[in-house]
JSON list of C-alpha atoms in Angstrom, two decimals:
[
{"chain": "I", "resi": 31, "resn": "UNK", "atom": "CA", "xyz": [78.28, 86.34, 74.06]},
{"chain": "I", "resi": 32, "resn": "UNK", "atom": "CA", "xyz": [79.37, 82.76, 73.41]},
{"chain": "I", "resi": 33, "resn": "UNK", "atom": "CA", "xyz": [77.91, 81.68, 76.77]},
{"chain": "I", "resi": 34, "resn": "UNK", "atom": "CA", "xyz": [74.53, 83.13, 75.86]},
{"chain": "I", "resi": 35, "resn": "UNK", "atom": "CA", "xyz": [74.53, 81.23, 72.57]},
{"chain": "I", "resi": 36, "resn": "UNK", "atom": "CA", "xyz": [75.43, 78.07, 74.44]},
{"chain": "I", "resi": 37, "resn": "UNK", "atom": "CA", "xyz": [72.54, 78.60, 76.86]},
{"chain": "I", "resi": 38, "resn": "UNK", "atom": "CA", "xyz": [70.03, 79.03, 74.05]},
{"chain": "I", "resi": 39, "resn": "UNK", "atom": "CA", "xyz": [70.83, 75.58, 72.69]},
{"chain": "I", "resi": 40, "resn": "UNK", "atom": "CA", "xyz": [71.00, 73.86, 76.11]},
{"chain": "I", "resi": 41, "resn": "UNK", "atom": "CA", "xyz": [68.07, 71.67, 77.12]},
{"chain": "I", "resi": 42, "resn": "UNK", "atom": "CA", "xyz": [68.61, 72.52, 80.84]},
{"chain": "I", "resi": 43, "resn": "UNK", "atom": "CA", "xyz": [68.52, 76.28, 80.32]},
{"chain": "I", "resi": 44, "resn": "UNK", "atom": "CA", "xyz": [65.44, 76.79, 82.49]},
{"chain": "I", "resi": 45, "resn": "UNK", "atom": "CA", "xyz": [66.87, 74.76, 85.36]},
{"chain": "I", "resi": 46, "resn": "UNK", "atom": "CA", "xyz": [70.04, 76.88, 85.38]},
{"chain": "I", "resi": 47, "resn": "UNK", "atom": "CA", "xyz": [68.01, 80.06, 85.39]},
{"chain": "I", "resi": 48, "resn": "UNK", "atom": "CA", "xyz": [65.98, 78.83, 88.37]},
{"chain": "I", "resi": 49, "resn": "UNK", "atom": "CA", "xyz": [69.13, 77.92, 90.31]},
{"chain": "I", "resi": 50, "resn": "UNK", "atom": "CA", "xyz": [70.81, 81.28, 89.65]},
{"chain": "I", "resi": 51, "resn": "UNK", "atom": "CA", "xyz": [67.63, 83.15, 90.52]},
{"chain": "I", "resi": 52, "resn": "UNK", "atom": "CA", "xyz": [67.30, 81.18, 93.76]},
{"chain": "I", "resi": 53, "resn": "UNK", "atom": "CA", "xyz": [70.94, 81.90, 94.64]},
{"chain": "I", "resi": 54, "resn": "UNK", "atom": "CA", "xyz": [70.45, 85.57, 93.88]},
{"chain": "I", "resi": 55, "resn": "UNK", "atom": "CA", "xyz": [67.43, 85.78, 96.18]},
{"chain": "I", "resi": 56, "resn": "UNK", "atom": "CA", "xyz": [69.28, 84.33, 99.18]},
{"chain": "I", "resi": 57, "resn": "UNK", "atom": "CA", "xyz": [70.12, 86.90, 101.81]},
{"chain": "I", "resi": 58, "resn": "UNK", "atom": "CA", "xyz": [72.83, 86.19, 104.32]},
{"chain": "I", "resi": 59, "resn": "UNK", "atom": "CA", "xyz": [75.04, 87.94, 106.81]},
{"chain": "I", "resi": 60, "resn": "UNK", "atom": "CA", "xyz": [77.68, 90.35, 105.62]},
{"chain": "I", "resi": 61, "resn": "UNK", "atom": "CA", "xyz": [81.16, 88.88, 105.29]},
{"chain": "I", "resi": 62, "resn": "UNK", "atom": "CA", "xyz": [82.97, 92.20, 105.39]},
{"chain": "I", "resi": 63, "resn": "UNK", "atom": "CA", "xyz": [84.02, 91.91, 109.04]},
{"chain": "I", "resi": 64, "resn": "UNK", "atom": "CA", "xyz": [85.24, 88.33, 108.59]},
{"chain": "I", "resi": 65, "resn": "UNK", "atom": "CA", "xyz": [87.23, 89.25, 105.50]},
{"chain": "I", "resi": 66, "resn": "UNK", "atom": "CA", "xyz": [88.83, 92.22, 107.24]},
{"chain": "I", "resi": 67, "resn": "UNK", "atom": "CA", "xyz": [89.72, 90.12, 110.28]},
{"chain": "I", "resi": 68, "resn": "UNK", "atom": "CA", "xyz": [91.09, 87.28, 108.19]},
{"chain": "I", "resi": 69, "resn": "UNK", "atom": "CA", "xyz": [93.14, 89.19, 105.64]},
{"chain": "I", "resi": 70, "resn": "UNK", "atom": "CA", "xyz": [93.63, 92.84, 106.51]},
{"chain": "I", "resi": 71, "resn": "UNK", "atom": "CA", "xyz": [94.22, 92.68, 110.28]},
{"chain": "I", "resi": 72, "resn": "UNK", "atom": "CA", "xyz": [97.20, 90.26, 110.15]},
{"chain": "I", "resi": 73, "resn": "UNK", "atom": "CA", "xyz": [98.80, 92.30, 107.38]},
{"chain": "I", "resi": 74, "resn": "UNK", "atom": "CA", "xyz": [98.43, 95.55, 109.30]},
{"chain": "I", "resi": 75, "resn": "UNK", "atom": "CA", "xyz": [99.68, 93.93, 112.51]},
{"chain": "I", "resi": 76, "resn": "UNK", "atom": "CA", "xyz": [102.74, 92.58, 110.71]},
{"chain": "I", "resi": 77, "resn": "UNK", "atom": "CA", "xyz": [103.64, 95.92, 109.11]},
{"chain": "I", "resi": 78, "resn": "UNK", "atom": "CA", "xyz": [103.10, 97.95, 112.27]},
{"chain": "I", "resi": 79, "resn": "UNK", "atom": "CA", "xyz": [104.93, 95.49, 114.52]},
{"chain": "I", "resi": 80, "resn": "UNK", "atom": "CA", "xyz": [107.84, 95.31, 112.07]},
{"chain": "I", "resi": 81, "resn": "UNK", "atom": "CA", "xyz": [108.20, 99.08, 112.16]},
{"chain": "I", "resi": 82, "resn": "UNK", "atom": "CA", "xyz": [107.93, 99.15, 115.95]},
{"chain": "I", "resi": 83, "resn": "UNK", "atom": "CA", "xyz": [110.49, 96.39, 116.46]},
{"chain": "I", "resi": 84, "resn": "UNK", "atom": "CA", "xyz": [112.89, 98.05, 114.01]},
{"chain": "I", "resi": 85, "resn": "UNK", "atom": "CA", "xyz": [112.66, 101.25, 116.02]},
{"chain": "I", "resi": 86, "resn": "UNK", "atom": "CA", "xyz": [113.00, 99.51, 119.39]},
{"chain": "I", "resi": 87, "resn": "UNK", "atom": "CA", "xyz": [115.96, 97.43, 118.30]},
{"chain": "I", "resi": 88, "resn": "UNK", "atom": "CA", "xyz": [117.65, 100.39, 116.58]},
{"chain": "I", "resi": 89, "resn": "UNK", "atom": "CA", "xyz": [119.66, 101.28, 119.63]},
{"chain": "I", "resi": 90, "resn": "UNK", "atom": "CA", "xyz": [120.07, 97.77, 121.02]},
{"chain": "I", "resi": 91, "resn": "UNK", "atom": "CA", "xyz": [121.48, 95.93, 117.97]},
{"chain": "I", "resi": 92, "resn": "UNK", "atom": "CA", "xyz": [124.40, 97.42, 116.05]},
{"chain": "I", "resi": 93, "resn": "UNK", "atom": "CA", "xyz": [124.24, 95.20, 112.97]},
{"chain": "I", "resi": 94, "resn": "UNK", "atom": "CA", "xyz": [121.54, 96.26, 110.51]},
{"chain": "I", "resi": 95, "resn": "UNK", "atom": "CA", "xyz": [121.16, 92.72, 109.15]},
{"chain": "I", "resi": 96, "resn": "UNK", "atom": "CA", "xyz": [120.73, 91.22, 112.61]},
{"chain": "I", "resi": 97, "resn": "UNK", "atom": "CA", "xyz": [118.26, 93.96, 113.56]},
{"chain": "I", "resi": 98, "resn": "UNK", "atom": "CA", "xyz": [116.22, 93.25, 110.43]},
{"chain": "I", "resi": 99, "resn": "UNK", "atom": "CA", "xyz": [116.16, 89.49, 111.03]},
{"chain": "I", "resi": 100, "resn": "UNK", "atom": "CA", "xyz": [115.21, 89.83, 114.69]},
{"chain": "I", "resi": 101, "resn": "UNK", "atom": "CA", "xyz": [112.55, 92.44, 113.88]},
{"chain": "I", "resi": 102, "resn": "UNK", "atom": "CA", "xyz": [111.14, 90.22, 111.15]},
{"chain": "I", "resi": 103, "resn": "UNK", "atom": "CA", "xyz": [110.94, 87.20, 113.46]},
{"chain": "I", "resi": 104, "resn": "UNK", "atom": "CA", "xyz": [109.33, 89.23, 116.25]},
{"chain": "I", "resi": 105, "resn": "UNK", "atom": "CA", "xyz": [106.82, 90.69, 113.77]},
{"chain": "I", "resi": 106, "resn": "UNK", "atom": "CA", "xyz": [105.96, 87.17, 112.60]},
{"chain": "I", "resi": 107, "resn": "UNK", "atom": "CA", "xyz": [105.45, 86.12, 116.21]},
{"chain": "I", "resi": 108, "resn": "UNK", "atom": "CA", "xyz": [103.21, 89.12, 116.88]},
{"chain": "I", "resi": 109, "resn": "UNK", "atom": "CA", "xyz": [101.18, 88.38, 113.75]},
{"chain": "I", "resi": 110, "resn": "UNK", "atom": "CA", "xyz": [100.83, 84.72, 114.71]},
{"chain": "I", "resi": 111, "resn": "UNK", "atom": "CA", "xyz": [99.63, 85.75, 118.18]},
{"chain": "I", "resi": 112, "resn": "UNK", "atom": "CA", "xyz": [97.14, 88.16, 116.59]},
{"chain": "I", "resi": 113, "resn": "UNK", "atom": "CA", "xyz": [95.75, 85.35, 114.42]},
{"chain": "I", "resi": 114, "resn": "UNK", "atom": "CA", "xyz": [95.41, 83.04, 117.43]},
{"chain": "I", "resi": 115, "resn": "UNK", "atom": "CA", "xyz": [93.67, 85.73, 119.49]},
{"chain": "I", "resi": 116, "resn": "UNK", "atom": "CA", "xyz": [91.32, 86.55, 116.62]},
{"chain": "I", "resi": 117, "resn": "UNK", "atom": "CA", "xyz": [90.42, 82.87, 116.10]},
{"chain": "I", "resi": 118, "resn": "UNK", "atom": "CA", "xyz": [89.82, 82.36, 119.81]},
{"chain": "I", "resi": 119, "resn": "UNK", "atom": "CA", "xyz": [87.71, 85.50, 120.10]},
{"chain": "I", "resi": 120, "resn": "UNK", "atom": "CA", "xyz": [85.61, 84.51, 117.08]},
{"chain": "I", "resi": 121, "resn": "UNK", "atom": "CA", "xyz": [85.00, 81.03, 118.51]},
{"chain": "I", "resi": 122, "resn": "UNK", "atom": "CA", "xyz": [83.87, 82.45, 121.84]},
{"chain": "I", "resi": 123, "resn": "UNK", "atom": "CA", "xyz": [81.64, 85.03, 120.16]},
{"chain": "I", "resi": 124, "resn": "UNK", "atom": "CA", "xyz": [80.07, 82.44, 117.88]},
{"chain": "I", "resi": 125, "resn": "UNK", "atom": "CA", "xyz": [81.34, 83.87, 114.59]},
{"chain": "I", "resi": 126, "resn": "UNK", "atom": "CA", "xyz": [83.07, 80.66, 113.46]},
{"chain": "I", "resi": 127, "resn": "UNK", "atom": "CA", "xyz": [80.31, 79.28, 111.29]}
]
């Protein structure tokens, strides 16, 4: 409510309204795929690879602490590789605008 009162006394009120209306009328491409690739995919890759590496190293490493550290590092490496592959694929497909 305070913002509306401020706008009523502003001498540039009509200019702001034109700018916001112009911005609201702009139609652009959907960002859903980019957001999912940038935020959700690395998180899912990290969680899944951590679980997989824990299971694989379960029989190979006797120490639980060492198994956790090695699994964590391998999951980070897998996530980093996923990010690099995603960036490279987006550049080649022309989605890096």
